[in-house]
């Protein structure tokens, strides 16, 4: 069993996670909180043991992706709420992949939630709290220096690969992968998948009942929030 590297200073605190330096400049410790926010933190709350679920689920998904040859920042899980990761220079573009119309796509385009898309669509959002993460064209990221054209090509192809792998894995477990958000960063010149993959960042629907098993239960006050997170973890661990 490898030893746990000591946590040094906290250098970043986001809405759901804290990042700590380690003695190795290439490695960081990511701590998962139970704090939940929605609508750019206009709605706040806690989801009991969310941090534990998100840490464990991210470990399982990053492990699965690594086995398919995809490069991620995940090194190993340290304990219930912490994982060791490679330090990334985060690209300020959130990448969303959608298989089914839901959420902001339904709202923006006046479509009903639940319509299946005939091919997955990749969308990009500029990571900016003051601007509420606006939808952008990929060209904006190039024009304003957030990512190069080559990096965006890599990001798009990695995002579609993640979609293929996760969609098949979840389908076998009776879950529809509706959509999800990814973040990427640079590490020694390479683009790695970063952040987390969990019910905060994905929409998961039960295939049979179409019950929502993700953060929409919190966003929309649907109840059974903790139960949904635990249920998703059980399905993924099976
Ligand atoms: P959206 O439909 O609200 O644009 O969300 C698309 C996907 O991205 C959904 O699976 C939830 C995830 N997401 C985040 O991870 N963080 C965010 O801040 C938002 C708005 C969405």
PDB file of C-alpha atoms and ligand atoms in Angstrom:
ATOM      1  CA  UNK A   1       0.000   0.000   0.000  1.00  0.00           C
ATOM      2  CA  UNK A   2       1.451   3.348  -1.005  1.00  0.00           C
ATOM      3  CA  UNK A   3       1.672   6.019   1.673  1.00  0.00           C
ATOM      4  CA  UNK A   4      -0.541   9.089   1.663  1.00  0.00           C
ATOM      5  CA  UNK A   5       1.436  12.204   0.773  1.00  0.00           C
ATOM      6  CA  UNK A   6       0.998  14.995   3.329  1.00  0.00           C
ATOM      7  CA  UNK A   7      -1.345  17.834   2.354  1.00  0.00           C
ATOM      8  CA  UNK A   8       0.397  21.184   2.097  1.00  0.00           C
ATOM      9  CA  UNK A   9      -1.332  24.523   1.498  1.00  0.00           C
ATOM     10  CA  UNK A  10      -4.823  24.746   0.021  1.00  0.00           C
ATOM     11  CA  UNK A  11      -4.376  26.696  -3.215  1.00  0.00           C
ATOM     12  CA  UNK A  12      -7.901  26.537  -4.613  1.00  0.00           C
ATOM     13  CA  UNK A  13     -11.395  26.224  -3.199  1.00  0.00           C
ATOM     14  CA  UNK A  14     -14.286  25.771  -5.599  1.00  0.00           C
ATOM     15  CA  UNK A  15     -17.972  25.126  -5.036  1.00  0.00           C
ATOM     16  CA  UNK A  16     -17.556  21.367  -4.578  1.00  0.00           C
ATOM     17  CA  UNK A  17     -13.848  20.723  -4.125  1.00  0.00           C
ATOM     18  CA  UNK A  18     -10.668  21.952  -2.477  1.00  0.00           C
ATOM     19  CA  UNK A  19      -7.214  21.461  -3.939  1.00  0.00           C
ATOM     20  CA  UNK A  20      -4.073  21.073  -1.836  1.00  0.00           C
ATOM     21  CA  UNK A  21      -0.455  21.136  -2.889  1.00  0.00           C
ATOM     22  CA  UNK A  22       1.874  18.236  -2.036  1.00  0.00           C
ATOM     23  CA  UNK A  23       5.660  18.132  -1.769  1.00  0.00           C
ATOM     24  CA  UNK A  24       5.690  17.020  -5.418  1.00  0.00           C
ATOM     25  CA  UNK A  25       4.949  20.022  -7.669  1.00  0.00           C
ATOM     26  CA  UNK A  26       3.337  17.666 -10.211  1.00  0.00           C
ATOM     27  CA  UNK A  27       0.771  16.232  -7.782  1.00  0.00           C
ATOM     28  CA  UNK A  28      -2.213  17.708  -5.952  1.00  0.00           C
ATOM     29  CA  UNK A  29      -4.749  16.337  -3.486  1.00  0.00           C
ATOM     30  CA  UNK A  30      -8.366  16.892  -4.370  1.00  0.00           C
ATOM     31  CA  UNK A  31     -10.812  16.980  -1.434  1.00  0.00           C
ATOM     32  CA  UNK A  32     -14.531  16.458  -2.207  1.00  0.00           C
ATOM     33  CA  UNK A  33     -16.992  18.526  -0.137  1.00  0.00           C
ATOM     34  CA  UNK A  34     -20.690  17.871   0.533  1.00  0.00           C
ATOM     35  CA  UNK A  35     -21.571  21.455  -0.467  1.00  0.00           C
ATOM     36  CA  UNK A  36     -23.991  21.643  -3.354  1.00  0.00           C
ATOM     37  CA  UNK A  37     -24.732  24.704  -5.436  1.00  0.00           C
ATOM     38  CA  UNK A  38     -26.833  25.290  -8.509  1.00  0.00           C
ATOM     39  CA  UNK A  39     -27.493  28.160 -10.910  1.00  0.00           C
ATOM     40  CA  UNK A  40     -24.022  29.581 -10.317  1.00  0.00           C
ATOM     41  CA  UNK A  41     -24.343  29.321  -6.538  1.00  0.00           C
ATOM     42  CA  UNK A  42     -27.643  31.208  -6.363  1.00  0.00           C
ATOM     43  CA  UNK A  43     -28.998  28.034  -4.739  1.00  0.00           C
ATOM     44  CA  UNK A  44     -26.947  26.439  -1.971  1.00  0.00           C
ATOM     45  CA  UNK A  45     -27.251  23.375   0.205  1.00  0.00           C
ATOM     46  CA  UNK A  46     -25.518  20.198   1.257  1.00  0.00           C
ATOM     47  CA  UNK A  47     -25.989  16.674   0.057  1.00  0.00           C
ATOM     48  CA  UNK A  48     -24.925  14.291   2.792  1.00  0.00           C
ATOM     49  CA  UNK A  49     -21.937  12.150   1.785  1.00  0.00           C
ATOM     50  CA  UNK A  50     -21.937  13.613  -1.739  1.00  0.00           C
ATOM     51  CA  UNK A  51     -18.176  14.077  -1.439  1.00  0.00           C
ATOM     52  CA  UNK A  52     -17.707  10.397  -0.649  1.00  0.00           C
ATOM     53  CA  UNK A  53     -19.900   9.286  -3.569  1.00  0.00           C
ATOM     54  CA  UNK A  54     -18.307  11.698  -6.043  1.00  0.00           C
ATOM     55  CA  UNK A  55     -14.782  10.701  -5.011  1.00  0.00           C
ATOM     56  CA  UNK A  56     -15.525   6.970  -5.336  1.00  0.00           C
ATOM     57  CA  UNK A  57     -17.494   7.347  -8.578  1.00  0.00           C
ATOM     58  CA  UNK A  58     -14.781   9.515 -10.123  1.00  0.00           C
ATOM     59  CA  UNK A  59     -12.223   6.853  -9.158  1.00  0.00           C
ATOM     60  CA  UNK A  60     -14.295   4.167 -10.904  1.00  0.00           C
ATOM     61  CA  UNK A  61     -14.926   6.229 -14.045  1.00  0.00           C
ATOM     62  CA  UNK A  62     -11.350   7.512 -14.345  1.00  0.00           C
ATOM     63  CA  UNK A  63     -10.152   3.913 -13.847  1.00  0.00           C
ATOM     64  CA  UNK A  64     -12.460   2.693 -16.610  1.00  0.00           C
ATOM     65  CA  UNK A  65     -11.305   5.467 -18.968  1.00  0.00           C
ATOM     66  CA  UNK A  66      -7.630   4.812 -18.190  1.00  0.00           C
ATOM     67  CA  UNK A  67      -8.120   1.140 -19.086  1.00  0.00           C
ATOM     68  CA  UNK A  68      -9.404   2.210 -22.505  1.00  0.00           C
ATOM     69  CA  UNK A  69      -6.224   4.237 -23.085  1.00  0.00           C
ATOM     70  CA  UNK A  70      -7.589   7.660 -22.212  1.00  0.00           C
ATOM     71  CA  UNK A  71      -5.294   9.989 -20.274  1.00  0.00           C
ATOM     72  CA  UNK A  72      -6.688  11.575 -17.105  1.00  0.00           C
ATOM     73  CA  UNK A  73      -5.342  13.487 -14.115  1.00  0.00           C
ATOM     74  CA  UNK A  74      -6.373  10.703 -11.705  1.00  0.00           C
ATOM     75  CA  UNK A  75      -3.501   8.970  -9.892  1.00  0.00           C
ATOM     76  CA  UNK A  76      -5.208   7.126  -7.017  1.00  0.00           C
ATOM     77  CA  UNK A  77      -7.861   7.448  -4.353  1.00  0.00           C
ATOM     78  CA  UNK A  78      -6.386   8.264  -0.951  1.00  0.00           C
ATOM     79  CA  UNK A  79      -9.395   7.959   1.346  1.00  0.00           C
ATOM     80  CA  UNK A  80     -13.172   8.514   1.431  1.00  0.00           C
ATOM     81  CA  UNK A  81     -12.989  12.126   0.350  1.00  0.00           C
ATOM     82  CA  UNK A  82      -9.591  12.592  -1.287  1.00  0.00           C
ATOM     83  CA  UNK A  83      -7.838  11.580  -4.453  1.00  0.00           C
ATOM     84  CA  UNK A  84      -4.321  12.209  -5.677  1.00  0.00           C
ATOM     85  CA  UNK A  85      -4.179  13.887  -9.080  1.00  0.00           C
ATOM     86  CA  UNK A  86      -1.678  15.278 -11.532  1.00  0.00           C
ATOM     87  CA  UNK A  87      -1.525  19.060 -11.359  1.00  0.00           C
ATOM     88  CA  UNK A  88      -3.183  20.603 -14.394  1.00  0.00           C
ATOM     89  CA  UNK A  89      -3.192  24.013 -15.893  1.00  0.00           C
ATOM     90  CA  UNK A  90      -6.959  24.052 -16.380  1.00  0.00           C
ATOM     91  CA  UNK A  91      -8.279  25.216 -19.752  1.00  0.00           C
ATOM     92  CA  UNK A  92     -11.127  27.666 -18.980  1.00  0.00           C
ATOM     93  CA  UNK A  93     -13.582  25.909 -21.273  1.00  0.00           C
ATOM     94  CA  UNK A  94     -16.213  23.465 -20.029  1.00  0.00           C
ATOM     95  CA  UNK A  95     -17.018  20.749 -22.538  1.00  0.00           C
ATOM     96  CA  UNK A  96     -20.553  19.325 -22.493  1.00  0.00           C
ATOM     97  CA  UNK A  97     -21.564  16.225 -24.445  1.00  0.00           C
ATOM     98  CA  UNK A  98     -25.277  15.538 -24.955  1.00  0.00           C
ATOM     99  CA  UNK A  99     -27.067  12.385 -26.090  1.00  0.00           C
ATOM    100  CA  UNK A 100     -30.579  13.456 -25.116  1.00  0.00           C
ATOM    101  CA  UNK A 101     -32.183  16.905 -24.931  1.00  0.00           C
ATOM    102  CA  UNK A 102     -32.253  18.153 -21.323  1.00  0.00           C
ATOM    103  CA  UNK A 103     -31.343  21.071 -19.089  1.00  0.00           C
ATOM    104  CA  UNK A 104     -30.081  24.253 -20.700  1.00  0.00           C
ATOM    105  CA  UNK A 105     -30.397  22.805 -24.224  1.00  0.00           C
ATOM    106  CA  UNK A 106     -34.119  22.179 -23.710  1.00  0.00           C
ATOM    107  CA  UNK A 107     -34.556  25.658 -22.279  1.00  0.00           C
ATOM    108  CA  UNK A 108     -32.435  27.533 -24.832  1.00  0.00           C
ATOM    109  CA  UNK A 109     -34.032  25.877 -27.857  1.00  0.00           C
ATOM    110  CA  UNK A 110     -37.566  25.460 -26.534  1.00  0.00           C
ATOM    111  CA  UNK A 111     -37.409  21.676 -26.792  1.00  0.00           C
ATOM    112  CA  UNK A 112     -38.959  19.054 -24.599  1.00  0.00           C
ATOM    113  CA  UNK A 113     -36.599  17.115 -22.336  1.00  0.00           C
ATOM    114  CA  UNK A 114     -36.083  13.496 -23.316  1.00  0.00           C
ATOM    115  CA  UNK A 115     -35.785  13.715 -27.092  1.00  0.00           C
ATOM    116  CA  UNK A 116     -32.961  11.498 -28.287  1.00  0.00           C
ATOM    117  CA  UNK A 117     -30.321  13.140 -30.488  1.00  0.00           C
ATOM    118  CA  UNK A 118     -29.380  11.200 -33.634  1.00  0.00           C
ATOM    119  CA  UNK A 119     -25.709  11.900 -32.875  1.00  0.00           C
ATOM    120  CA  UNK A 120     -23.963  13.266 -29.784  1.00  0.00           C
ATOM    121  CA  UNK A 121     -23.359  16.997 -29.757  1.00  0.00           C
ATOM    122  CA  UNK A 122     -20.315  18.637 -28.146  1.00  0.00           C
ATOM    123  CA  UNK A 123     -20.809  22.122 -26.704  1.00  0.00           C
ATOM    124  CA  UNK A 124     -18.319  24.513 -25.144  1.00  0.00           C
ATOM    125  CA  UNK A 125     -18.897  26.977 -22.314  1.00  0.00           C
ATOM    126  CA  UNK A 126     -16.514  29.679 -21.101  1.00  0.00           C
ATOM    127  CA  UNK A 127     -15.644  29.034 -17.446  1.00  0.00           C
ATOM    128  CA  UNK A 128     -16.506  32.376 -15.876  1.00  0.00           C
ATOM    129  CA  UNK A 129     -18.617  32.840 -12.735  1.00  0.00           C
ATOM    130  CA  UNK A 130     -19.287  36.557 -13.361  1.00  0.00           C
ATOM    131  CA  UNK A 131     -20.640  35.683 -16.833  1.00  0.00           C
ATOM    132  CA  UNK A 132     -22.515  32.512 -15.707  1.00  0.00           C
ATOM    133  CA  UNK A 133     -20.441  30.208 -17.960  1.00  0.00           C
ATOM    134  CA  UNK A 134     -21.795  31.353 -21.348  1.00  0.00           C
ATOM    135  CA  UNK A 135     -22.125  29.001 -24.307  1.00  0.00           C
ATOM    136  CA  UNK A 136     -19.384  29.779 -26.838  1.00  0.00           C
ATOM    137  CA  UNK A 137     -18.276  28.783 -30.303  1.00  0.00           C
ATOM    138  CA  UNK A 138     -14.989  26.844 -30.282  1.00  0.00           C
ATOM    139  CA  UNK A 139     -13.534  29.686 -32.377  1.00  0.00           C
ATOM    140  CA  UNK A 140     -13.964  32.022 -29.401  1.00  0.00           C
ATOM    141  CA  UNK A 141     -11.618  29.830 -27.351  1.00  0.00           C
ATOM    142  CA  UNK A 142      -8.996  30.088 -30.099  1.00  0.00           C
ATOM    143  CA  UNK A 143      -9.503  33.821 -30.701  1.00  0.00           C
ATOM    144  CA  UNK A 144      -9.235  34.742 -27.035  1.00  0.00           C
ATOM    145  CA  UNK A 145      -6.342  32.399 -26.274  1.00  0.00           C
ATOM    146  CA  UNK A 146      -8.138  29.940 -23.976  1.00  0.00           C
ATOM    147  CA  UNK A 147      -7.073  26.949 -26.085  1.00  0.00           C
ATOM    148  CA  UNK A 148      -5.361  26.333 -29.408  1.00  0.00           C
ATOM    149  CA  UNK A 149      -7.129  24.835 -32.409  1.00  0.00           C
ATOM    150  CA  UNK A 150      -5.122  21.627 -31.951  1.00  0.00           C
ATOM    151  CA  UNK A 151      -6.057  21.447 -28.262  1.00  0.00           C
ATOM    152  CA  UNK A 152      -9.744  21.873 -29.109  1.00  0.00           C
ATOM    153  CA  UNK A 153      -9.526  19.067 -31.663  1.00  0.00           C
ATOM    154  CA  UNK A 154      -8.003  16.825 -28.988  1.00  0.00           C
ATOM    155  CA  UNK A 155     -10.645  17.868 -26.455  1.00  0.00           C
ATOM    156  CA  UNK A 156     -13.486  17.157 -28.867  1.00  0.00           C
ATOM    157  CA  UNK A 157     -12.197  13.735 -29.773  1.00  0.00           C
ATOM    158  CA  UNK A 158     -11.491  12.823 -26.118  1.00  0.00           C
ATOM    159  CA  UNK A 159     -14.955  14.028 -25.069  1.00  0.00           C
ATOM    160  CA  UNK A 160     -16.630  11.836 -27.708  1.00  0.00           C
ATOM    161  CA  UNK A 161     -14.481   8.871 -26.653  1.00  0.00           C
ATOM    162  CA  UNK A 162     -15.470   9.416 -22.995  1.00  0.00           C
ATOM    163  CA  UNK A 163     -19.092   9.479 -24.127  1.00  0.00           C
ATOM    164  CA  UNK A 164     -18.763   6.153 -25.972  1.00  0.00           C
ATOM    165  CA  UNK A 165     -17.070   4.403 -23.052  1.00  0.00           C
ATOM    166  CA  UNK A 166     -19.337   5.735 -20.300  1.00  0.00           C
ATOM    167  CA  UNK A 167     -22.512   5.346 -22.320  1.00  0.00           C
ATOM    168  CA  UNK A 168     -21.876   1.652 -22.973  1.00  0.00           C
ATOM    169  CA  UNK A 169     -20.752   0.976 -19.372  1.00  0.00           C
ATOM    170  CA  UNK A 170     -23.843   2.701 -17.929  1.00  0.00           C
ATOM    171  CA  UNK A 171     -26.243   1.154 -20.428  1.00  0.00           C
ATOM    172  CA  UNK A 172     -25.172  -2.288 -19.186  1.00  0.00           C
ATOM    173  CA  UNK A 173     -26.165  -1.114 -15.710  1.00  0.00           C
ATOM    174  CA  UNK A 174     -29.608   0.170 -16.695  1.00  0.00           C
ATOM    175  CA  UNK A 175     -28.618   3.839 -16.806  1.00  0.00           C
ATOM    176  CA  UNK A 176     -29.034   6.327 -19.644  1.00  0.00           C
ATOM    177  CA  UNK A 177     -26.194   8.835 -19.941  1.00  0.00           C
ATOM    178  CA  UNK A 178     -28.173  11.940 -20.906  1.00  0.00           C
ATOM    179  CA  UNK A 179     -25.345  14.496 -20.883  1.00  0.00           C
ATOM    180  CA  UNK A 180     -22.223  15.444 -18.942  1.00  0.00           C
ATOM    181  CA  UNK A 181     -19.593  18.129 -18.457  1.00  0.00           C
ATOM    182  CA  UNK A 182     -15.835  17.619 -18.676  1.00  0.00           C
ATOM    183  CA  UNK A 183     -12.845  19.805 -17.929  1.00  0.00           C
ATOM    184  CA  UNK A 184      -9.430  19.405 -19.470  1.00  0.00           C
ATOM    185  CA  UNK A 185      -6.010  20.779 -18.609  1.00  0.00           C
ATOM    186  CA  UNK A 186      -2.397  20.801 -19.670  1.00  0.00           C
ATOM    187  CA  UNK A 187       0.246  18.719 -17.925  1.00  0.00           C
ATOM    188  CA  UNK A 188       3.782  18.817 -19.355  1.00  0.00           C
ATOM    189  CA  UNK A 189       2.427  19.676 -22.784  1.00  0.00           C
ATOM    190  CA  UNK A 190      -0.229  16.975 -22.817  1.00  0.00           C
ATOM    191  CA  UNK A 191      -4.011  17.396 -22.602  1.00  0.00           C
ATOM    192  CA  UNK A 192      -5.443  15.355 -19.723  1.00  0.00           C
ATOM    193  CA  UNK A 193      -9.034  14.905 -18.613  1.00  0.00           C
ATOM    194  CA  UNK A 194      -9.440  16.571 -15.214  1.00  0.00           C
ATOM    195  CA  UNK A 195     -12.072  17.499 -12.631  1.00  0.00           C
ATOM    196  CA  UNK A 196     -14.574  14.797 -11.608  1.00  0.00           C
ATOM    197  CA  UNK A 197     -17.198  12.558 -13.218  1.00  0.00           C
ATOM    198  CA  UNK A 198     -20.157  12.096 -10.913  1.00  0.00           C
ATOM    199  CA  UNK A 199     -23.862  12.902 -10.427  1.00  0.00           C
ATOM    200  CA  UNK A 200     -22.956  16.612 -10.029  1.00  0.00           C
ATOM    201  CA  UNK A 201     -21.511  16.767 -13.529  1.00  0.00           C
ATOM    202  CA  UNK A 202     -23.613  14.242 -15.441  1.00  0.00           C
ATOM    203  CA  UNK A 203     -27.293  13.545 -16.011  1.00  0.00           C
ATOM    204  CA  UNK A 204     -28.157   9.915 -15.307  1.00  0.00           C
ATOM    205  CA  UNK A 205     -31.652   8.522 -15.900  1.00  0.00           C
ATOM    206  CA  UNK A 206     -32.837   5.059 -14.936  1.00  0.00           C
ATOM    207  CA  UNK A 207     -33.506   3.217 -18.207  1.00  0.00           C
ATOM    208  CA  UNK A 208     -36.731   1.564 -17.063  1.00  0.00           C
ATOM    209  CA  UNK A 209     -38.400   4.319 -15.025  1.00  0.00           C
ATOM    210  CA  UNK A 210     -36.519   7.359 -16.414  1.00  0.00           C
ATOM    211  CA  UNK A 211     -36.067   8.467 -12.783  1.00  0.00           C
ATOM    212  CA  UNK A 212     -33.391  11.131 -12.474  1.00  0.00           C
ATOM    213  CA  UNK A 213     -30.389   9.867 -10.475  1.00  0.00           C
ATOM    214  CA  UNK A 214     -28.263  13.016 -10.458  1.00  0.00           C
ATOM    215  CA  UNK A 215     -27.986  16.602  -9.234  1.00  0.00           C
ATOM    216  CA  UNK A 216     -31.179  17.635 -11.028  1.00  0.00           C
ATOM    217  CA  UNK A 217     -32.944  16.205  -7.935  1.00  0.00           C
ATOM    218  CA  UNK A 218     -31.255  19.006  -5.939  1.00  0.00           C
ATOM    219  CA  UNK A 219     -31.497  21.694  -8.649  1.00  0.00           C
ATOM    220  CA  UNK A 220     -35.239  21.079  -9.120  1.00  0.00           C
ATOM    221  CA  UNK A 221     -36.189  20.133  -5.532  1.00  0.00           C
ATOM    222  CA  UNK A 222     -37.303  16.647  -6.552  1.00  0.00           C
ATOM    223  CA  UNK A 223     -36.443  15.012  -3.199  1.00  0.00           C
ATOM    224  CA  UNK A 224     -34.544  11.730  -2.579  1.00  0.00           C
ATOM    225  CA  UNK A 225     -31.280  13.490  -3.426  1.00  0.00           C
ATOM    226  CA  UNK A 226     -28.961  11.434  -1.193  1.00  0.00           C
ATOM    227  CA  UNK A 227     -30.776   8.235  -2.168  1.00  0.00           C
ATOM    228  CA  UNK A 228     -30.213   8.968  -5.855  1.00  0.00           C
ATOM    229  CA  UNK A 229     -26.459   9.515  -5.349  1.00  0.00           C
ATOM    230  CA  UNK A 230     -26.188   6.255  -3.366  1.00  0.00           C
ATOM    231  CA  UNK A 231     -28.252   4.370  -5.954  1.00  0.00           C
ATOM    232  CA  UNK A 232     -25.987   5.604  -8.766  1.00  0.00           C
ATOM    233  CA  UNK A 233     -22.904   4.519  -6.835  1.00  0.00           C
ATOM    234  CA  UNK A 234     -24.404   1.037  -6.290  1.00  0.00           C
ATOM    235  CA  UNK A 235     -25.087   0.692 -10.019  1.00  0.00           C
ATOM    236  CA  UNK A 236     -21.586   1.791 -10.976  1.00  0.00           C
ATOM    237  CA  UNK A 237     -19.891  -0.419  -8.351  1.00  0.00           C
ATOM    238  CA  UNK A 238     -21.782  -3.551  -9.491  1.00  0.00           C
TER     239      UNK A 238
HETATM  240  P1  LIG B   1     -26.847  22.114 -18.702  1.00  0.00           P
HETATM  241  O1  LIG B   1     -27.939  21.374 -19.406  1.00  0.00           O
HETATM  242  O2  LIG B   1     -27.310  22.856 -17.483  1.00  0.00           O
HETATM  243  O3  LIG B   1     -26.052  22.969 -19.632  1.00  0.00           O
HETATM  244  O4  LIG B   1     -25.832  21.005 -18.145  1.00  0.00           O
HETATM  245  C1  LIG B   1     -25.234  20.074 -19.005  1.00  0.00           C
HETATM  246  C2  LIG B   1     -24.429  19.073 -18.177  1.00  0.00           C
HETATM  247  O5  LIG B   1     -23.350  19.729 -17.526  1.00  0.00           O
HETATM  248  C3  LIG B   1     -25.232  18.409 -17.060  1.00  0.00           C
HETATM  249  O6  LIG B   1     -24.910  17.018 -17.062  1.00  0.00           O
HETATM  250  C4  LIG B   1     -24.757  19.037 -15.794  1.00  0.00           C
HETATM  251  C5  LIG B   1     -23.376  19.544 -16.121  1.00  0.00           C
HETATM  252  N1  LIG B   1     -23.075  20.828 -15.502  1.00  0.00           N
HETATM  253  C6  LIG B   1     -21.996  20.947 -14.643  1.00  0.00           C
HETATM  254  O7  LIG B   1     -21.294  19.969 -14.381  1.00  0.00           O
HETATM  255  N2  LIG B   1     -21.727  22.171 -14.111  1.00  0.00           N
HETATM  256  C7  LIG B   1     -22.467  23.271 -14.360  1.00  0.00           C
HETATM  257  O8  LIG B   1     -22.167  24.341 -13.825  1.00  0.00           O
HETATM  258  C8  LIG B   1     -23.585  23.138 -15.253  1.00  0.00           C
HETATM  259  C9  LIG B   1     -24.440  24.315 -15.572  1.00  0.00           C
HETATM  260  C10 LIG B   1     -23.845  21.909 -15.796  1.00  0.00           C
END
